[in-house]
């Protein structure tokens, strides 16, 4: 992967960080997510809510079954999971739905958009027991409109982003070039992309020299086809991030860009591309603005701990009689502020059915 990116730079000059990141993470021939080794879990590079156990998916299934009832129990409905990794969360959600609401499960189409063949093969193996309910697509553009749910767990943080730097009273783009030894290096260049220029300008100029941060300009391109496949429904993103005033606070001088490998965080995304995850915190304000432009209505972001606790009220009451201690430990890990409860937020949006006009 390193040689292929370097050749791209040699042939066309320095590239924007979104291009570097897209190749490093998503290229089918050597990208991080196309590797044969597992990325998620104790033996991988990072730990997610899915790694805790099946309870996370079961609680999500409760929310989705609740949506189905709120929508009037439609004859057909759909769940779209973006960033399904090896299919473990899908399996937990589907098992939870089958137990909680067999009728909703029987009417469900569970869609997994997955362009990487290696991942889709893993998912098909993991979800073999649910094969009649699951459909794989390269893009949701292949889907007609149905009432349903679009969701993703720790996906938005890995969408490609620009990196910018404030110097001498103005913003510059940090592009990726090569030094004389052929190693990757940062190169400052004027911002020519109009979307990036507008987004950087909106941040203002009250920043110290050398201030670095990240901006995603592709949110609308990512979310628009997902919203278009909903004939009314719910959009749900669970991730780490901040509202704009916190994400771009002048004291956050090095931004939020991080890499992860073997459960260790790093700050050099140019090192050994394809071997590590690359992330940056989500701008929840930009997410909400994009959803509004697409016709959705946002609820304020809440911590994962608060959201899951509210969702689990009935389940928690049932545990008082005959507690399942293993599941209660999972719940504590998912919700406790010292574990995952405060690290992640839940951004929930609703869309009205199309009028057909």
Short mmCIF file of C-alpha atoms in Angstrom, two decimals:
data_model
loop_
_atom_site.label_atom_id
_atom_site.label_comp_id
_atom_site.label_asym_id
_atom_site.label_seq_id
_atom_site.Cartn_x
_atom_site.Cartn_y
_atom_site.Cartn_z
CA UNK A 1 0.00 0.00 0.00
CA UNK A 2 2.84 2.37 0.82
CA UNK A 3 4.39 1.94 -2.64
CA UNK A 4 1.07 2.48 -4.42
CA UNK A 5 0.36 5.72 -2.58
CA UNK A 6 3.92 6.91 -3.18
CA UNK A 7 3.58 6.20 -6.91
CA UNK A 8 0.34 8.19 -7.02
CA UNK A 9 2.18 11.15 -5.48
CA UNK A 10 5.15 10.81 -7.84
CA UNK A 11 2.89 10.81 -10.86
CA UNK A 12 0.57 13.65 -9.85
CA UNK A 13 2.09 15.56 -6.95
CA UNK A 14 0.98 15.87 -3.34
CA UNK A 15 -2.48 14.48 -2.54
CA UNK A 16 -5.12 15.64 -0.09
CA UNK A 17 -5.38 13.69 3.13
CA UNK A 18 -8.85 12.32 2.21
CA UNK A 19 -7.28 10.56 -0.79
CA UNK A 20 -4.44 9.21 1.34
CA UNK A 21 -6.87 8.03 4.01
CA UNK A 22 -9.27 6.42 1.52
CA UNK A 23 -6.45 4.31 0.07
CA UNK A 24 -4.91 3.49 3.46
CA UNK A 25 -8.21 2.31 4.94
CA UNK A 26 -10.51 1.19 2.15
CA UNK A 27 -8.46 0.11 -0.85
CA UNK A 28 -9.49 -3.50 -1.63
CA UNK A 29 -5.88 -4.46 -2.27
CA UNK A 30 -4.00 -3.62 0.92
CA UNK A 31 -6.27 -1.17 2.73
CA UNK A 32 -6.62 -1.52 6.49
CA UNK A 33 -10.20 -2.77 6.40
CA UNK A 34 -9.40 -5.24 3.61
CA UNK A 35 -6.83 -7.10 5.71
CA UNK A 36 -7.40 -10.74 6.61
CA UNK A 37 -6.62 -10.15 10.28
CA UNK A 38 -9.32 -8.96 12.68
CA UNK A 39 -9.34 -5.28 13.63
CA UNK A 40 -11.97 -5.28 16.38
CA UNK A 41 -11.85 -6.90 19.83
CA UNK A 42 -9.26 -7.82 22.39
CA UNK A 43 -7.06 -9.51 19.81
CA UNK A 44 -7.38 -6.68 17.30
CA UNK A 45 -6.50 -3.00 17.24
CA UNK A 46 -9.41 -1.42 19.10
CA UNK A 47 -12.29 -2.31 21.40
CA UNK A 48 -15.89 -1.34 20.63
CA UNK A 49 -19.28 -1.70 22.27
CA UNK A 50 -19.83 -4.77 20.09
CA UNK A 51 -16.78 -6.38 21.68
CA UNK A 52 -18.45 -6.23 25.11
CA UNK A 53 -20.99 -8.92 24.21
CA UNK A 54 -24.43 -9.49 22.73
CA UNK A 55 -26.29 -7.07 25.03
CA UNK A 56 -25.37 -4.03 22.93
CA UNK A 57 -27.05 -5.50 19.85
CA UNK A 58 -30.01 -6.68 21.93
CA UNK A 59 -30.61 -3.16 23.23
CA UNK A 60 -30.36 -1.72 19.73
CA UNK A 61 -32.93 -4.31 18.66
CA UNK A 62 -35.24 -2.93 21.35
CA UNK A 63 -34.98 0.54 19.83
CA UNK A 64 -35.55 -0.77 16.31
CA UNK A 65 -38.56 -2.87 17.35
CA UNK A 66 -39.91 0.23 19.07
CA UNK A 67 -39.53 2.20 15.84
CA UNK A 68 -41.43 -0.51 13.92
CA UNK A 69 -44.34 -0.22 16.35
CA UNK A 70 -44.25 3.59 16.24
CA UNK A 71 -44.38 3.43 12.42
CA UNK A 72 -47.62 1.45 12.53
CA UNK A 73 -46.09 -2.03 12.12
CA UNK A 74 -45.48 -1.77 8.35
CA UNK A 75 -45.74 -4.92 6.22
CA UNK A 76 -42.20 -4.32 4.95
CA UNK A 77 -39.43 -2.42 6.65
CA UNK A 78 -35.67 -2.23 6.47
CA UNK A 79 -32.61 -1.83 8.66
CA UNK A 80 -29.44 -0.58 6.95
CA UNK A 81 -26.24 -1.12 8.92
CA UNK A 82 -23.29 0.91 7.67
CA UNK A 83 -19.83 -0.36 8.61
CA UNK A 84 -20.87 -3.87 9.62
CA UNK A 85 -17.28 -5.15 10.01
CA UNK A 86 -17.49 -8.95 10.48
CA UNK A 87 -21.26 -9.03 11.00
CA UNK A 88 -21.19 -9.57 14.76
CA UNK A 89 -23.41 -6.59 15.57
CA UNK A 90 -25.86 -7.55 12.83
CA UNK A 91 -26.09 -11.05 14.29
CA UNK A 92 -26.81 -9.67 17.76
CA UNK A 93 -29.43 -7.23 16.45
CA UNK A 94 -31.16 -9.88 14.35
CA UNK A 95 -31.18 -12.40 17.20
CA UNK A 96 -32.57 -9.73 19.51
CA UNK A 97 -35.33 -8.79 17.07
CA UNK A 98 -36.29 -12.43 16.50
CA UNK A 99 -36.73 -12.85 20.25
CA UNK A 100 -38.31 -9.47 21.07
CA UNK A 101 -40.69 -9.17 18.12
CA UNK A 102 -40.99 -12.21 15.81
CA UNK A 103 -43.54 -10.37 13.66
CA UNK A 104 -41.22 -7.40 13.09
CA UNK A 105 -38.37 -9.82 12.35
CA UNK A 106 -40.47 -11.71 9.78
CA UNK A 107 -41.21 -8.49 7.87
CA UNK A 108 -37.63 -7.18 7.93
CA UNK A 109 -35.04 -6.71 5.21
CA UNK A 110 -31.61 -6.18 6.82
CA UNK A 111 -29.32 -4.44 4.31
CA UNK A 112 -25.53 -4.35 4.57
CA UNK A 113 -23.81 -1.98 2.12
CA UNK A 114 -20.35 -3.52 1.70
CA UNK A 115 -18.07 -2.83 -1.29
CA UNK A 116 -15.16 -4.87 0.12
CA UNK A 117 -15.50 -8.51 -0.94
CA UNK A 118 -13.39 -9.83 1.94
CA UNK A 119 -15.69 -8.22 4.51
CA UNK A 120 -18.89 -9.29 2.75
CA UNK A 121 -17.67 -12.90 2.75
CA UNK A 122 -16.97 -12.71 6.49
CA UNK A 123 -20.38 -11.20 7.08
CA UNK A 124 -22.16 -13.86 5.03
CA UNK A 125 -20.46 -16.58 7.04
CA UNK A 126 -21.32 -14.89 10.34
CA UNK A 127 -24.94 -14.28 9.32
CA UNK A 128 -25.64 -17.62 7.65
CA UNK A 129 -28.44 -18.39 10.12
CA UNK A 130 -30.20 -15.17 9.13
CA UNK A 131 -29.60 -15.42 5.36
CA UNK A 132 -33.29 -15.06 4.32
CA UNK A 133 -33.49 -11.69 6.09
CA UNK A 134 -30.16 -10.18 4.95
CA UNK A 135 -29.26 -8.50 1.66
CA UNK A 136 -25.83 -7.26 0.59
CA UNK A 137 -25.41 -4.30 -1.74
CA UNK A 138 -22.44 -2.32 -3.01
CA UNK A 139 -24.44 0.87 -2.44
CA UNK A 140 -27.85 1.75 -0.99
CA UNK A 141 -28.56 3.41 -4.33
CA UNK A 142 -29.73 -0.09 -5.29
CA UNK A 143 -32.51 0.07 -2.65
CA UNK A 144 -36.01 1.39 -3.14
CA UNK A 145 -37.71 3.43 -0.42
CA UNK A 146 -39.01 1.63 2.64
CA UNK A 147 -39.77 2.70 6.19
CA UNK A 148 -36.87 1.76 8.36
CA UNK A 149 -33.67 2.49 10.22
CA UNK A 150 -30.21 3.51 9.06
CA UNK A 151 -27.47 3.16 11.66
CA UNK A 152 -23.76 2.77 12.21
CA UNK A 153 -21.56 2.14 15.22
CA UNK A 154 -18.18 3.89 15.16
CA UNK A 155 -18.37 4.53 11.43
CA UNK A 156 -18.44 8.30 10.96
CA UNK A 157 -15.10 8.77 12.74
CA UNK A 158 -13.42 6.73 10.00
CA UNK A 159 -14.87 8.66 7.04
CA UNK A 160 -12.05 10.47 5.20
CA UNK A 161 -11.35 14.03 6.32
CA UNK A 162 -9.14 16.99 5.47
CA UNK A 163 -6.47 18.22 7.85
CA UNK A 164 -5.88 21.97 8.03
CA UNK A 165 -3.49 24.27 9.86
CA UNK A 166 -3.82 27.91 10.96
CA UNK A 167 -0.75 30.05 10.30
CA UNK A 168 -0.15 33.77 9.76
CA UNK A 169 -3.81 34.64 10.08
CA UNK A 170 -5.14 32.12 7.54
CA UNK A 171 -5.98 28.44 7.05
CA UNK A 172 -3.83 26.07 5.01
CA UNK A 173 -4.49 22.54 3.82
CA UNK A 174 -2.07 19.84 4.96
CA UNK A 175 -1.45 17.63 1.93
CA UNK A 176 0.68 14.48 1.73
CA UNK A 177 3.86 14.55 -0.34
CA UNK A 178 7.24 12.82 -0.44
CA UNK A 179 10.60 13.94 0.89
CA UNK A 180 13.90 13.33 -0.91
CA UNK A 181 14.21 9.91 0.71
CA UNK A 182 10.78 8.90 -0.60
CA UNK A 183 9.08 8.99 2.80
CA UNK A 184 5.68 10.57 3.31
CA UNK A 185 5.62 14.11 4.69
CA UNK A 186 3.11 16.88 5.31
CA UNK A 187 3.08 19.75 2.82
CA UNK A 188 1.15 22.98 3.34
CA UNK A 189 -0.78 24.31 0.37
CA UNK A 190 -3.45 26.88 -0.28
CA UNK A 191 -7.00 25.63 0.07
CA UNK A 192 -8.53 25.38 -3.40
CA UNK A 193 -11.43 23.02 -2.67
CA UNK A 194 -14.47 25.31 -2.32
CA UNK A 195 -16.25 23.15 0.27
CA UNK A 196 -13.15 22.99 2.43
CA UNK A 197 -12.50 26.71 2.00
CA UNK A 198 -16.04 27.57 3.13
CA UNK A 199 -15.84 25.20 6.10
CA UNK A 200 -12.46 26.55 7.21
CA UNK A 201 -13.61 30.14 6.80
CA UNK A 202 -16.63 29.45 9.02
CA UNK A 203 -14.30 28.54 11.90
CA UNK A 204 -13.01 32.11 12.07
CA UNK A 205 -9.49 33.27 12.85
CA UNK A 206 -9.27 33.21 16.66
CA UNK A 207 -6.67 30.45 16.72
CA UNK A 208 -2.99 30.32 17.67
CA UNK A 209 -0.33 29.83 15.00
CA UNK A 210 0.23 26.14 14.37
CA UNK A 211 -3.31 25.12 15.35
CA UNK A 212 -4.23 21.86 13.57
CA UNK A 213 -7.66 20.33 13.10
CA UNK A 214 -9.80 18.18 10.82
CA UNK A 215 -12.83 18.85 8.61
CA UNK A 216 -15.07 16.33 6.84
CA UNK A 217 -16.58 17.77 3.68
CA UNK A 218 -18.14 14.50 2.48
CA UNK A 219 -20.93 14.08 5.03
CA UNK A 220 -23.72 15.09 2.66
CA UNK A 221 -22.46 12.79 -0.10
CA UNK A 222 -22.39 9.94 2.39
CA UNK A 223 -25.74 10.60 4.07
CA UNK A 224 -27.86 11.65 1.08
CA UNK A 225 -28.34 8.17 -0.47
CA UNK A 226 -29.06 6.74 2.98
CA UNK A 227 -31.77 9.31 3.62
CA UNK A 228 -33.14 8.72 0.13
CA UNK A 229 -33.79 5.04 0.82
CA UNK A 230 -35.95 5.88 3.86
CA UNK A 231 -39.69 6.27 3.37
CA UNK A 232 -39.86 7.71 6.84
CA UNK A 233 -37.72 6.35 9.59
CA UNK A 234 -34.85 6.67 11.97
CA UNK A 235 -31.17 7.48 11.49
CA UNK A 236 -28.87 6.55 14.35
CA UNK A 237 -25.11 7.11 14.72
CA UNK A 238 -23.09 5.99 17.74
CA UNK A 239 -19.62 7.50 17.83
CA UNK A 240 -17.18 9.76 19.62
CA UNK A 241 -17.22 13.45 18.86
CA UNK A 242 -18.10 16.96 20.01
CA UNK A 243 -20.35 19.83 19.14
CA UNK A 244 -18.54 22.41 17.00
CA UNK A 245 -17.67 24.86 19.78
CA UNK A 246 -15.88 22.09 21.68
CA UNK A 247 -14.32 20.31 18.71
CA UNK A 248 -12.77 23.53 17.39
CA UNK A 249 -11.93 25.15 20.70
CA UNK A 250 -8.71 27.20 20.43
CA UNK A 251 -7.13 25.11 23.19
CA UNK A 252 -7.43 21.89 21.11
CA UNK A 253 -4.24 22.79 19.25
CA UNK A 254 -3.44 19.36 17.76
CA UNK A 255 -6.96 18.35 16.74
CA UNK A 256 -8.32 14.86 17.27
CA UNK A 257 -6.61 12.84 14.53
CA UNK A 258 -5.45 9.50 15.92
CA UNK A 259 -4.31 6.10 14.72
CA UNK A 260 -4.94 2.79 16.45
CA UNK A 261 -2.96 -0.44 16.29
CA UNK A 262 -2.87 -3.20 18.91
CA UNK A 263 -4.93 -1.01 21.28
CA UNK A 264 -2.33 1.74 21.20
CA UNK A 265 -3.15 5.25 20.02
CA UNK A 266 -0.71 7.08 17.77
CA UNK A 267 -0.57 10.48 16.11
CA UNK A 268 1.31 9.78 12.86
CA UNK A 269 -1.18 8.68 10.19
CA UNK A 270 1.49 8.73 7.48
CA UNK A 271 3.44 5.84 9.01
CA UNK A 272 2.94 2.44 7.36
CA UNK A 273 -0.43 3.07 5.66
CA UNK A 274 -2.74 0.06 5.68
CA UNK A 275 -1.44 -1.25 9.00
CA UNK A 276 -3.54 0.88 11.38
CA UNK A 277 -6.88 2.57 11.77
CA UNK A 278 -7.13 6.33 11.21
CA UNK A 279 -9.85 8.35 12.92
CA UNK A 280 -10.91 11.81 14.04
CA UNK A 281 -13.78 12.90 16.25
CA UNK A 282 -17.14 13.60 14.62
CA UNK A 283 -18.43 17.16 14.36
CA UNK A 284 -21.93 16.59 15.76
CA UNK A 285 -22.99 20.10 14.73
CA UNK A 286 -22.05 19.43 11.09
CA UNK A 287 -23.85 16.08 11.27
CA UNK A 288 -27.04 17.74 12.54
CA UNK A 289 -26.87 20.48 9.89
CA UNK A 290 -26.45 17.89 7.13
CA UNK A 291 -29.39 15.85 8.38
CA UNK A 292 -31.56 18.98 8.44
CA UNK A 293 -30.64 19.78 4.83
CA UNK A 294 -31.74 16.25 3.91
CA UNK A 295 -35.11 16.73 5.57
CA UNK A 296 -34.48 15.09 8.93
CA UNK A 297 -35.23 16.26 12.45
CA UNK A 298 -32.47 15.89 15.04
CA UNK A 299 -32.55 15.04 18.68
CA UNK A 300 -29.67 16.44 20.76
CA UNK A 301 -26.70 14.07 21.11
CA UNK A 302 -26.75 12.13 24.37
CA UNK A 303 -24.11 9.96 25.97
CA UNK A 304 -24.26 6.27 25.18
CA UNK A 305 -24.66 5.57 28.88
CA UNK A 306 -27.76 7.74 29.24
CA UNK A 307 -29.29 6.52 25.97
CA UNK A 308 -28.84 2.82 26.73
CA UNK A 309 -30.00 3.23 30.33
CA UNK A 310 -33.23 4.85 29.18
CA UNK A 311 -33.70 2.15 26.54
CA UNK A 312 -33.09 -0.65 29.05
CA UNK A 313 -35.54 0.40 31.78
CA UNK A 314 -37.89 -2.57 31.34
CA UNK A 315 -34.98 -4.97 31.03
CA UNK A 316 -33.35 -3.60 34.19
CA UNK A 317 -36.60 -4.01 36.14
CA UNK A 318 -36.84 -7.62 34.99
CA UNK A 319 -33.29 -8.23 36.20
CA UNK A 320 -34.26 -7.43 39.79
CA UNK A 321 -36.02 -10.78 40.19
CA UNK A 322 -33.59 -13.15 38.48
CA UNK A 323 -30.46 -11.21 37.55
CA UNK A 324 -28.20 -12.37 34.72
CA UNK A 325 -24.89 -11.28 36.20
CA UNK A 326 -22.95 -11.68 32.95
CA UNK A 327 -25.35 -9.40 31.08
CA UNK A 328 -25.39 -6.91 33.94
CA UNK A 329 -21.59 -6.71 33.72
CA UNK A 330 -21.94 -6.02 30.00
CA UNK A 331 -24.47 -3.30 30.75
CA UNK A 332 -22.12 -1.67 33.26
CA UNK A 333 -19.27 -1.65 30.74
CA UNK A 334 -21.51 -0.13 28.07
CA UNK A 335 -22.97 2.58 30.30
CA UNK A 336 -20.56 3.43 33.12
CA UNK A 337 -18.85 6.82 32.63
CA UNK A 338 -15.51 5.21 33.44
CA UNK A 339 -15.91 2.64 30.67
CA UNK A 340 -17.81 3.29 27.42
CA UNK A 341 -20.79 5.23 28.73
CA UNK A 342 -19.26 8.69 28.37
CA UNK A 343 -16.78 7.98 25.57
CA UNK A 344 -19.50 7.67 22.95
CA UNK A 345 -22.57 9.68 22.04
CA UNK A 346 -25.76 8.73 20.24
CA UNK A 347 -27.07 11.01 17.49
CA UNK A 348 -30.65 10.16 16.57
CA UNK A 349 -32.67 11.74 13.75
CA UNK A 350 -36.13 11.10 12.34
CA UNK A 351 -37.45 11.38 8.78
CA UNK A 352 -41.06 11.71 7.73
CA UNK A 353 -42.61 9.41 5.11
CA UNK A 354 -42.58 10.73 1.55
CA UNK A 355 -45.88 12.22 0.46
CA UNK A 356 -45.60 10.85 -3.06
CA UNK A 357 -46.13 14.29 -4.56
#
